[in-house]
Short mmCIF file of C-alpha atoms and ligand atoms in Angstrom, two decimals:
data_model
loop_
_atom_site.label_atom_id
_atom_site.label_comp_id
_atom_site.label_asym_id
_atom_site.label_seq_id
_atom_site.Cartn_x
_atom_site.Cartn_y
_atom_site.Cartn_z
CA UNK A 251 -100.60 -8.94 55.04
CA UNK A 252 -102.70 -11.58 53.13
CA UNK A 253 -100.64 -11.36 50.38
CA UNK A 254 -97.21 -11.98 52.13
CA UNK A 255 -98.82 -15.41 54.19
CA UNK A 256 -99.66 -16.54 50.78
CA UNK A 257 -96.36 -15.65 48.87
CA UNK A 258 -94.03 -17.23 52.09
CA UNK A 259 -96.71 -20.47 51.63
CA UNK A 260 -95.80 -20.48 48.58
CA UNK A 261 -92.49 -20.20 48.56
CA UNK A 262 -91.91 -22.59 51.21
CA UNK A 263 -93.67 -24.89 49.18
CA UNK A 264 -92.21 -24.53 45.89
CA UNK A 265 -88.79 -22.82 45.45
CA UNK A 266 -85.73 -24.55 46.47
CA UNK A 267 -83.73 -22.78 49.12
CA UNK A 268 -81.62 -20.24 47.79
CA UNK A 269 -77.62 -20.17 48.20
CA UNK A 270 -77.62 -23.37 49.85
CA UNK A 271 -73.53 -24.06 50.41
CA UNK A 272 -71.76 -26.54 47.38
CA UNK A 273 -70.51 -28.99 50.73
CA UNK A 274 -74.06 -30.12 51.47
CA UNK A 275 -74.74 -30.75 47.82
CA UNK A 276 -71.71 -32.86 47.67
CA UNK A 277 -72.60 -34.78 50.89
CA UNK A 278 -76.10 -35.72 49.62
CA UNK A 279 -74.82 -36.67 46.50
CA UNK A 280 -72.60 -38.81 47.73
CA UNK A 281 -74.98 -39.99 50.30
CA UNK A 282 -77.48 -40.97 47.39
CA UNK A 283 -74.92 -42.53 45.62
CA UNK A 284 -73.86 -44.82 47.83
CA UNK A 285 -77.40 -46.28 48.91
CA UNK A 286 -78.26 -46.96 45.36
CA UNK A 287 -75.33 -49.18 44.70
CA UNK A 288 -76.23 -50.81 48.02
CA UNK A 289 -79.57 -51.31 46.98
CA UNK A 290 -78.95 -52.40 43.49
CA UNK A 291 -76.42 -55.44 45.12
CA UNK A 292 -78.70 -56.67 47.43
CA UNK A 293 -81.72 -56.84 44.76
CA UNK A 294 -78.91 -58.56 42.43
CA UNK A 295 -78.27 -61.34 45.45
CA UNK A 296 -81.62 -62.17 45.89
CA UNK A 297 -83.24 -62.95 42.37
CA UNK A 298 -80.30 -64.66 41.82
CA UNK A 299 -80.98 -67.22 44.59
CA UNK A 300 -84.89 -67.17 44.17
CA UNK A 301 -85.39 -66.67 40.33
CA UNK A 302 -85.42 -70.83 39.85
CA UNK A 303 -88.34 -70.91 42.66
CA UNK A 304 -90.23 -68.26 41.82
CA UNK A 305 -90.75 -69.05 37.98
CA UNK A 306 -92.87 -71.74 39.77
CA UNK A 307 -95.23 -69.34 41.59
CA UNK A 308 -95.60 -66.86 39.14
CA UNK A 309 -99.34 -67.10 38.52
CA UNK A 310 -101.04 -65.36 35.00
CA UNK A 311 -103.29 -63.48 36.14
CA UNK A 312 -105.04 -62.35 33.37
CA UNK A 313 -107.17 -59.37 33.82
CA UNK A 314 -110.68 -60.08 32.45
CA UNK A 315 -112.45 -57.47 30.00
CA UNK A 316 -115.45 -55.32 31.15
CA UNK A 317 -117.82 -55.52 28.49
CA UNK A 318 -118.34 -51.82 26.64
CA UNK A 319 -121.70 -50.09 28.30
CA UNK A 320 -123.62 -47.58 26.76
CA UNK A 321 -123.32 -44.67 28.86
CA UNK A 322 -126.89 -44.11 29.81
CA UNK A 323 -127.00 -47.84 31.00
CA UNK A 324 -123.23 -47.39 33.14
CA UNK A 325 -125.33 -46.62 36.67
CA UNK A 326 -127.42 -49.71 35.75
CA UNK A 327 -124.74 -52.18 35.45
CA UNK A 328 -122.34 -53.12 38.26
CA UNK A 329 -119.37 -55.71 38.58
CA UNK A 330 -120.02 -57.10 42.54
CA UNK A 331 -117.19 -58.45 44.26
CA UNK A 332 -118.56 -60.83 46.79
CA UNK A 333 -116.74 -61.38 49.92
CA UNK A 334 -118.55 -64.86 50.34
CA UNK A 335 -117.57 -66.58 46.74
CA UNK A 336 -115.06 -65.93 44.04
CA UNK A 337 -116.99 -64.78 40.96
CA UNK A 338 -113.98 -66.47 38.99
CA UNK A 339 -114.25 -66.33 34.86
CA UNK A 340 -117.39 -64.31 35.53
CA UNK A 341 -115.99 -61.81 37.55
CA UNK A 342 -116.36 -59.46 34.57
CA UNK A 343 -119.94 -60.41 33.48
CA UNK A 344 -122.28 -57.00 34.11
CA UNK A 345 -124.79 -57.83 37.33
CA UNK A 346 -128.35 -55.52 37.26
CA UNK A 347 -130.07 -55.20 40.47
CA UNK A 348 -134.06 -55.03 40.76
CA UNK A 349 -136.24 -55.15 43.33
CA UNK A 350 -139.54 -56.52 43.27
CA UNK A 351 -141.87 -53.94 44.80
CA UNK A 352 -145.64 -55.73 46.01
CA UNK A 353 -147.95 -56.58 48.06
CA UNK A 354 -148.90 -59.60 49.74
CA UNK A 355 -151.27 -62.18 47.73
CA UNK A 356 -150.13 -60.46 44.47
CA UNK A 357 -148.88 -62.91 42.32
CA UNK A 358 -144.96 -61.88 43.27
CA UNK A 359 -144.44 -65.63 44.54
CA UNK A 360 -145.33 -66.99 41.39
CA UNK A 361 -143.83 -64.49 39.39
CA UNK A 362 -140.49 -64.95 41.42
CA UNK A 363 -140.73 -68.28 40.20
CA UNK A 364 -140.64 -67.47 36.74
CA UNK A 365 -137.43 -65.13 36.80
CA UNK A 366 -135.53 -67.94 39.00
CA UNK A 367 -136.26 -70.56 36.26
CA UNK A 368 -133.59 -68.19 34.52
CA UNK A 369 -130.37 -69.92 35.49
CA UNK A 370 -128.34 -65.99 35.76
CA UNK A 371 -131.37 -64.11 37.58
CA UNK A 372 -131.31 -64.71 41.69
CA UNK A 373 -134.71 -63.15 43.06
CA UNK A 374 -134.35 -63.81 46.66
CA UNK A 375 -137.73 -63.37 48.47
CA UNK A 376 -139.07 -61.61 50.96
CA UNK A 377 -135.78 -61.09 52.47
CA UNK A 378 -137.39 -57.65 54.75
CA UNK A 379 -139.99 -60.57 56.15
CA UNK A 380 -137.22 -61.01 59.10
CA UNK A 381 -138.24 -58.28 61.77
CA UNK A 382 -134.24 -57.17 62.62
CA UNK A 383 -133.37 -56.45 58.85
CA UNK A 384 -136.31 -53.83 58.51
CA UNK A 385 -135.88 -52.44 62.14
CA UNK A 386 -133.97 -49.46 60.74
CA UNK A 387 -132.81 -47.81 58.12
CA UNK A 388 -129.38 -48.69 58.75
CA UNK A 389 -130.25 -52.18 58.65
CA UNK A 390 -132.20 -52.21 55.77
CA UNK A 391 -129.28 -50.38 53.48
CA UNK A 392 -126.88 -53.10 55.51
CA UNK A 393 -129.29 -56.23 54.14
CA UNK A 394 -129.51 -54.35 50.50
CA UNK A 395 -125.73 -54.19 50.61
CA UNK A 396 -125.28 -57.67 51.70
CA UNK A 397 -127.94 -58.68 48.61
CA UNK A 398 -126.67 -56.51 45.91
CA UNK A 399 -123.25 -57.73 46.95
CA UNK A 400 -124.02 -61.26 46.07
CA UNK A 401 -123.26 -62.47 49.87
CA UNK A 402 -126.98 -63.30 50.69
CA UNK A 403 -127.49 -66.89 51.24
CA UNK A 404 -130.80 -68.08 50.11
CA UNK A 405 -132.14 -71.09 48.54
CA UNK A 406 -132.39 -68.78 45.25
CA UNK A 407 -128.60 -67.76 45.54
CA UNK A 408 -127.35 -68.24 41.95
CA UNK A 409 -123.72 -68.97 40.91
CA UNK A 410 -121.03 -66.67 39.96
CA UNK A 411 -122.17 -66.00 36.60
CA UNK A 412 -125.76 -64.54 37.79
CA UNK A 413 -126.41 -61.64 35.86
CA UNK A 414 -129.21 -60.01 37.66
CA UNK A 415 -130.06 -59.84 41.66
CA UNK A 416 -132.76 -58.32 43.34
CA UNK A 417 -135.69 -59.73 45.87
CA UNK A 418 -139.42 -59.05 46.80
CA UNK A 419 -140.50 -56.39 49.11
CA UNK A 420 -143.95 -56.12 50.35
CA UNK A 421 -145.08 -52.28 50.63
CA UNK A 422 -145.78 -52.56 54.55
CA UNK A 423 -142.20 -53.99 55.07
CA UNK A 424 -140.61 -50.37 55.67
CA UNK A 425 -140.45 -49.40 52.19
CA UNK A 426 -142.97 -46.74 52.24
CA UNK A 427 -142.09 -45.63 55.97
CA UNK A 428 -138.68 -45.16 54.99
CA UNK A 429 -139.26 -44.10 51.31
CA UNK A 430 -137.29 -41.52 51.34
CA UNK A 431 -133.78 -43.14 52.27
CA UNK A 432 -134.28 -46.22 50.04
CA UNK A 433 -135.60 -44.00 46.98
CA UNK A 434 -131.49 -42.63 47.72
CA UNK A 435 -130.33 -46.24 47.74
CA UNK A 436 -132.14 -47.00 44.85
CA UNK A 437 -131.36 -44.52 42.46
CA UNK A 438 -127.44 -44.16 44.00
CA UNK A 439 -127.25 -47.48 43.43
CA UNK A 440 -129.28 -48.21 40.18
CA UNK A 441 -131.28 -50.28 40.99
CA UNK A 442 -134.37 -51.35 38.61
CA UNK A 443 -138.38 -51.73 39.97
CA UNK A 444 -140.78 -53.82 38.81
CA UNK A 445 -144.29 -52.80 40.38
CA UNK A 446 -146.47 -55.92 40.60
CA UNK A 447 -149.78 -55.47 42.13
CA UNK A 448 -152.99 -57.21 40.99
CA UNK A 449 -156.14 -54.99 39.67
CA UNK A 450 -158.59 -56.96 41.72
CA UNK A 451 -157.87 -55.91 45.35
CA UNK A 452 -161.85 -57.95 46.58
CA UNK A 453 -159.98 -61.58 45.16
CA UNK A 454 -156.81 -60.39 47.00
CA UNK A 455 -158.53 -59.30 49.92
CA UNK A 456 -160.55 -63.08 49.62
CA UNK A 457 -157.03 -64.66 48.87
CA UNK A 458 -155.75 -62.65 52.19
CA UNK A 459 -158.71 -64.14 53.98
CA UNK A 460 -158.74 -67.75 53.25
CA UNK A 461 -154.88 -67.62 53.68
CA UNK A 462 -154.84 -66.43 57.02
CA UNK A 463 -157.81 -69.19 57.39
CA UNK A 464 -155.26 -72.01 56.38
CA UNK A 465 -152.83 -71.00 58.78
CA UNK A 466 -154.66 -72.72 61.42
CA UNK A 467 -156.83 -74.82 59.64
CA UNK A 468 -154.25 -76.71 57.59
CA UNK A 469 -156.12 -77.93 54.75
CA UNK A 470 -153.78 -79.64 52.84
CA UNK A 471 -152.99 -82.59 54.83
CA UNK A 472 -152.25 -80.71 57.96
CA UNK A 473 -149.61 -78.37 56.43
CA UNK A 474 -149.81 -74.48 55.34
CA UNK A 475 -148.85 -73.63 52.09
CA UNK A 476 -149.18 -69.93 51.23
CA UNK A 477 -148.52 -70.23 47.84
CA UNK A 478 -149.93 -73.77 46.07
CA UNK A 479 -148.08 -76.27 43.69
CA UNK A 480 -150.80 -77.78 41.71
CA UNK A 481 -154.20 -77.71 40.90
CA UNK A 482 -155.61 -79.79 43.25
CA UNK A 483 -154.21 -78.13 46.14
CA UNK A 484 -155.68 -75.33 44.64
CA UNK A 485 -159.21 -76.15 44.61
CA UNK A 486 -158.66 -77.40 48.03
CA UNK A 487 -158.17 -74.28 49.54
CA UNK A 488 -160.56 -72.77 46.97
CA UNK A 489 -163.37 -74.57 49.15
CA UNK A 490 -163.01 -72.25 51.66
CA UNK A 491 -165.27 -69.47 51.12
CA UNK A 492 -164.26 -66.39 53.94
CA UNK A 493 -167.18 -64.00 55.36
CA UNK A 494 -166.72 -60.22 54.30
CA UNK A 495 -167.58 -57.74 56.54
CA UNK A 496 -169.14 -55.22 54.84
CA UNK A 497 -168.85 -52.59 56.68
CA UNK A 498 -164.70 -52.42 56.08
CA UNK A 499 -165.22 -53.80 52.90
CA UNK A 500 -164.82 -50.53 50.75
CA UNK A 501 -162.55 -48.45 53.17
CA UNK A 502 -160.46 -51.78 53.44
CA UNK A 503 -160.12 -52.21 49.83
CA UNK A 504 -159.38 -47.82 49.06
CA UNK A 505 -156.95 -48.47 52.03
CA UNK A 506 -154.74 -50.19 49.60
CA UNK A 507 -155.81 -48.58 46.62
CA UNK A 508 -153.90 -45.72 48.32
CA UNK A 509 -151.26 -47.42 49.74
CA UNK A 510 -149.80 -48.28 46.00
CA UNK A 511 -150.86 -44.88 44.65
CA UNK A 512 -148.40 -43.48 47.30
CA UNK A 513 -145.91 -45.79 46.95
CA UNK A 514 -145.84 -45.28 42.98
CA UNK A 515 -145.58 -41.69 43.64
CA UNK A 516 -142.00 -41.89 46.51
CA UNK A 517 -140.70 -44.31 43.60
CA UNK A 518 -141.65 -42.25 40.42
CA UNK A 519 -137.81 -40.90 39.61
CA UNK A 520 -136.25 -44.73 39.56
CA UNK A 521 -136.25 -46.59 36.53
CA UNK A 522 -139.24 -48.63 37.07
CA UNK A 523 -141.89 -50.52 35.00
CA UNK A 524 -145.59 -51.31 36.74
CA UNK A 525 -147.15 -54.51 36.23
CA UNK A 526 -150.27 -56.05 37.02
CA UNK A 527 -150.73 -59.62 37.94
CA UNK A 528 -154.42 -60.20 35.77
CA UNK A 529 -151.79 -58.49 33.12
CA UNK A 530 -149.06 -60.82 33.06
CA UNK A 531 -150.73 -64.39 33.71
CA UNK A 532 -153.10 -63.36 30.97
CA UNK A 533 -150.54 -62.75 28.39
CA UNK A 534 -147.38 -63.79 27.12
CA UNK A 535 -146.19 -60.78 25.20
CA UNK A 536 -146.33 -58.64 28.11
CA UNK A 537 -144.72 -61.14 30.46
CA UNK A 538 -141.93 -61.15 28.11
CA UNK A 539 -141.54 -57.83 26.49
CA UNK A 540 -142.09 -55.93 29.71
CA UNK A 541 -138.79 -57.52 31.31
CA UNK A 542 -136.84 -58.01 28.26
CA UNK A 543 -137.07 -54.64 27.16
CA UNK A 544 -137.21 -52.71 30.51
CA UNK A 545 -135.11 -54.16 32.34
CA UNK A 546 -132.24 -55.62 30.06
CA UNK A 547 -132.58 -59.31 31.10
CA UNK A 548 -134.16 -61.90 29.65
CA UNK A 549 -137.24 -64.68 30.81
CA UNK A 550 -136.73 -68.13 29.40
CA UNK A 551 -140.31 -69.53 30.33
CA UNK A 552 -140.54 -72.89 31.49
C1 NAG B 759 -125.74 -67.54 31.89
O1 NAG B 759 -124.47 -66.93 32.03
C2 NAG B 759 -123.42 -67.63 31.37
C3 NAG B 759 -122.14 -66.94 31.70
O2 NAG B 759 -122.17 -65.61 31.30
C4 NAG B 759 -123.68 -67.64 29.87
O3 NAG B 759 -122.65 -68.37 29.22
C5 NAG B 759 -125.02 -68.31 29.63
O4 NAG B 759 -125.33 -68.25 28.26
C6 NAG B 759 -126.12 -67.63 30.43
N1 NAG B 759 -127.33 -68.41 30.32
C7 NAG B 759 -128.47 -67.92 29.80
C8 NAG B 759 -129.59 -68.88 29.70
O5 NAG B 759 -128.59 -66.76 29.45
C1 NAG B 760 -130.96 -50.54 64.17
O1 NAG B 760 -131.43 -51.80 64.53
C2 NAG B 760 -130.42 -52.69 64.96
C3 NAG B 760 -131.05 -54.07 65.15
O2 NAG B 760 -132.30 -53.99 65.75
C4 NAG B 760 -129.76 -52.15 66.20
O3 NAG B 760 -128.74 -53.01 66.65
C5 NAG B 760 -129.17 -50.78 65.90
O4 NAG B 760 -128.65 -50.20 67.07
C6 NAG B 760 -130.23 -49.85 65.31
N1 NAG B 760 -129.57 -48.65 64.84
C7 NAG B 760 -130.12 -47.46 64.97
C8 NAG B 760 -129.35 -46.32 64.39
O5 NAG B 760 -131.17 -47.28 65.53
C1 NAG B 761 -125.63 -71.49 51.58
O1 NAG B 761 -126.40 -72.28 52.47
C2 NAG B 761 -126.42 -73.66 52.14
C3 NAG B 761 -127.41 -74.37 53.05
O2 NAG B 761 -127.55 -73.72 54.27
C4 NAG B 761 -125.02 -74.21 52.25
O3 NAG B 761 -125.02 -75.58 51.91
C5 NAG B 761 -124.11 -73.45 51.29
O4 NAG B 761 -122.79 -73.90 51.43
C6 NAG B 761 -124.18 -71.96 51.57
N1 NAG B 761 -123.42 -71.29 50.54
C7 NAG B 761 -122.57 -70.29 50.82
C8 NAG B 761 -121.88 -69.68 49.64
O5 NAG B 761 -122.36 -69.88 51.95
C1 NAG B 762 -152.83 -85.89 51.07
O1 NAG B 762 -152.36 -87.19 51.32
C2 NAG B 762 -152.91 -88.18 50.45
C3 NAG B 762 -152.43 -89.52 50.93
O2 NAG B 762 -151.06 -89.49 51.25
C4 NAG B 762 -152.52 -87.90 49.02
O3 NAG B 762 -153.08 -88.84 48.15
C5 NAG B 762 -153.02 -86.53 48.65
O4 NAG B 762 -152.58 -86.18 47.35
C6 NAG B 762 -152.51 -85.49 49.64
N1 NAG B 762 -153.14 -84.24 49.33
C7 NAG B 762 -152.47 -83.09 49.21
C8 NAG B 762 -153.29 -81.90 48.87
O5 NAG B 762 -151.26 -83.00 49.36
C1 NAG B 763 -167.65 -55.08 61.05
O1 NAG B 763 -166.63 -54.14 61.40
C2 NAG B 763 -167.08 -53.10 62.22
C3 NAG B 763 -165.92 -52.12 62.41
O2 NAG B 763 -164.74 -52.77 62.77
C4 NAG B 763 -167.57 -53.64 63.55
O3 NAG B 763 -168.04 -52.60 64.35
C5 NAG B 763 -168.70 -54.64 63.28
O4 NAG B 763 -169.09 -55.27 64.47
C6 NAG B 763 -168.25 -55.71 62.28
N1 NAG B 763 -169.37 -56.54 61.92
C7 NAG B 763 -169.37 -57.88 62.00
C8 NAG B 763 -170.59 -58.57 61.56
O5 NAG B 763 -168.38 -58.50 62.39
C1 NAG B 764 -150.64 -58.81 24.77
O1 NAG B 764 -149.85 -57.65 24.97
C2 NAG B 764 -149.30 -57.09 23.79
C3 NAG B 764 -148.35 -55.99 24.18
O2 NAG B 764 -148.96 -55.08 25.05
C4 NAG B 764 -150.45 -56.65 22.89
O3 NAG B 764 -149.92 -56.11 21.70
C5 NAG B 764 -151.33 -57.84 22.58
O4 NAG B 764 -152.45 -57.45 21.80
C6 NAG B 764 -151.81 -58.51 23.86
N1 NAG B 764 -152.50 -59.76 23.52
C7 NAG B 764 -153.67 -60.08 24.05
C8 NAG B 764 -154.24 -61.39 23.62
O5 NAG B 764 -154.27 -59.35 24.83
#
């Protein structure tokens, strides 16, 4: 019974009717005939009368060549098409994405600086700071789409040609309460880390303190600035000297000692390299090799 379903399927599908009378041939025949001359006249008519315009129109558009990609690095490397900007002669040029994973008073504000002194890398902040991108997970991968996409508008937008995208997430802005749905986007969408947390968590703790201090305090000529621009403003705010309660001093500071060990561990299967802050400001080499090398893009250092 199965068998016969299948064979009149089949047959249906693939054999011609049998016996089918000479007449009908003829008709279609006949029919087809006729519309192709049709056809054929009327296409004749009309490039006559429009071939002298149209010359004028015809554009070269001359596809642009995708650079060869070793195959390990193809999930890596990704040719965005924004809907914002035309990515013109660049259109072709290979975009990585990374994503700055930190916390806050870390170093990732400075070191931001120092990849967007690269005129093709656009790092583009704390973009998950605004509460209605991070409500959900829906509107986090909607933000990361928007970003990777090249349509996110910030003052560290690059140009068409930028080669690499990413931005700076703080730990405690979703990313480890929704670790398991971005460690998809991530790795679906290749998309590069670069751990930066700082070894010293008391001066970050201190830096957290005296930051928070400022906020209200405004010691720089009545105006907040969380991350300084010169040395003077520095020892400015370096004046202020925070009380520690001791009490929450060492379950404060294991608090985030565990916080990073966790989210190293949701992250461990993306491509990935850890830095530390004392690490980096300390020593050229690193600062350099670790990107270069990891990552496939290049720091020119100011
Ligand atoms: C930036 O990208 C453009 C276009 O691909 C390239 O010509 C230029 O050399 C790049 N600049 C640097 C500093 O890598
Ligand atoms: C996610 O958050 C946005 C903005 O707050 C909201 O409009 C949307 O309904 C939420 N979606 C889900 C699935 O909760
Ligand atoms: C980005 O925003 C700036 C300032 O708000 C604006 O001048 C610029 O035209 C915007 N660029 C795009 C591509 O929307
Ligand atoms: C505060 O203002 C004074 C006078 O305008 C200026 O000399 C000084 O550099 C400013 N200090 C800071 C930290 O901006
Ligand atoms: C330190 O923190 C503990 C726990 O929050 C609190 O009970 C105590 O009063 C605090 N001590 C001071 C001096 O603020
Ligand atoms: C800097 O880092 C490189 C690479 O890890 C290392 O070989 C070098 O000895 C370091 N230099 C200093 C001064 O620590």
């Amino acid at each position: 019974m199965a068998d016969d379903v299948y064979s009149y399927v089949k047959d249906a599908l693939l054999k011609p009717p049998r016996n089918s009378p000479l007449l009908l041939r003829m008709v279609v025949l006949t029919f087809s005939m006729v519309c192709g001359v049709y056809i054929c006249s009327i296409c004749l008519k009309q490039s006559s009368a429009n071939s002298a315009g149209r010359l004028l129109n015809v554009q070269v558009v001359r596809p642009c060549e995708k650079p060869y990609v070793e195959p390990s690095e193809r999930r890596f490397i990704h040719f965005p098409k924004p809907e914002t900007f035309n990515r013109a002669e660049c259109a072709c040029n290979p975009v990585r994405f990374f994503a700055i994973l930190s916390t806050q008073r870390s170093g990732s504000g400075w070191f931001e600086t120092l990849l967007n002194s690269h005129i093709n890398i656009s790092s583009n902040g704390e973009i998950f700071s605004v509460k209605v991108r991070k409500s959900n997970i829906s509107t986090i991968v909607e933000t990361l789409d928007k970003l990777y996409n090249l349509d996110i508008n910030t003052s560290a937008s690059k140009n068409e040609c930028t080669a690499a995208v990413g931005l700076k997430w703080m730990l405690n802005q979703g990313l480890i309460q929704h670790h398991d749905q971005i460690l998809e986007y991530f790795n679906r969408r290749g998309v590069s880390l670069i751990f930066l947390f700082r070894r010293n968590l008391l001066r970050r703790m201190i830096s957290i303190l005296a930051n928070s201090f400022d906020q209200n305090a405004k010691l720089l000529n009545g105006t907040h600035k969380s991350h300084v621009h010169s040395s003077h403003e520095a020892e400015i705010l370096a004046k202020y000297k925070p009380t520690i309660n001791a009490t929450m001093l060492i379950p404060s500071l294991k608090q985030v000692e565990q916080m990073v060990t966790e989210a190293l561990g949701y992250f461990k299967s993306t491509r990935h390299i850890v830095l530390y802050y004392e690490d980096i400001i300390k020593n050229r080499t690193v600062r350099h090799l670790s990107i270069h090398s990891r990552l496939g893009f290049v720091i020119v250092e100011s």
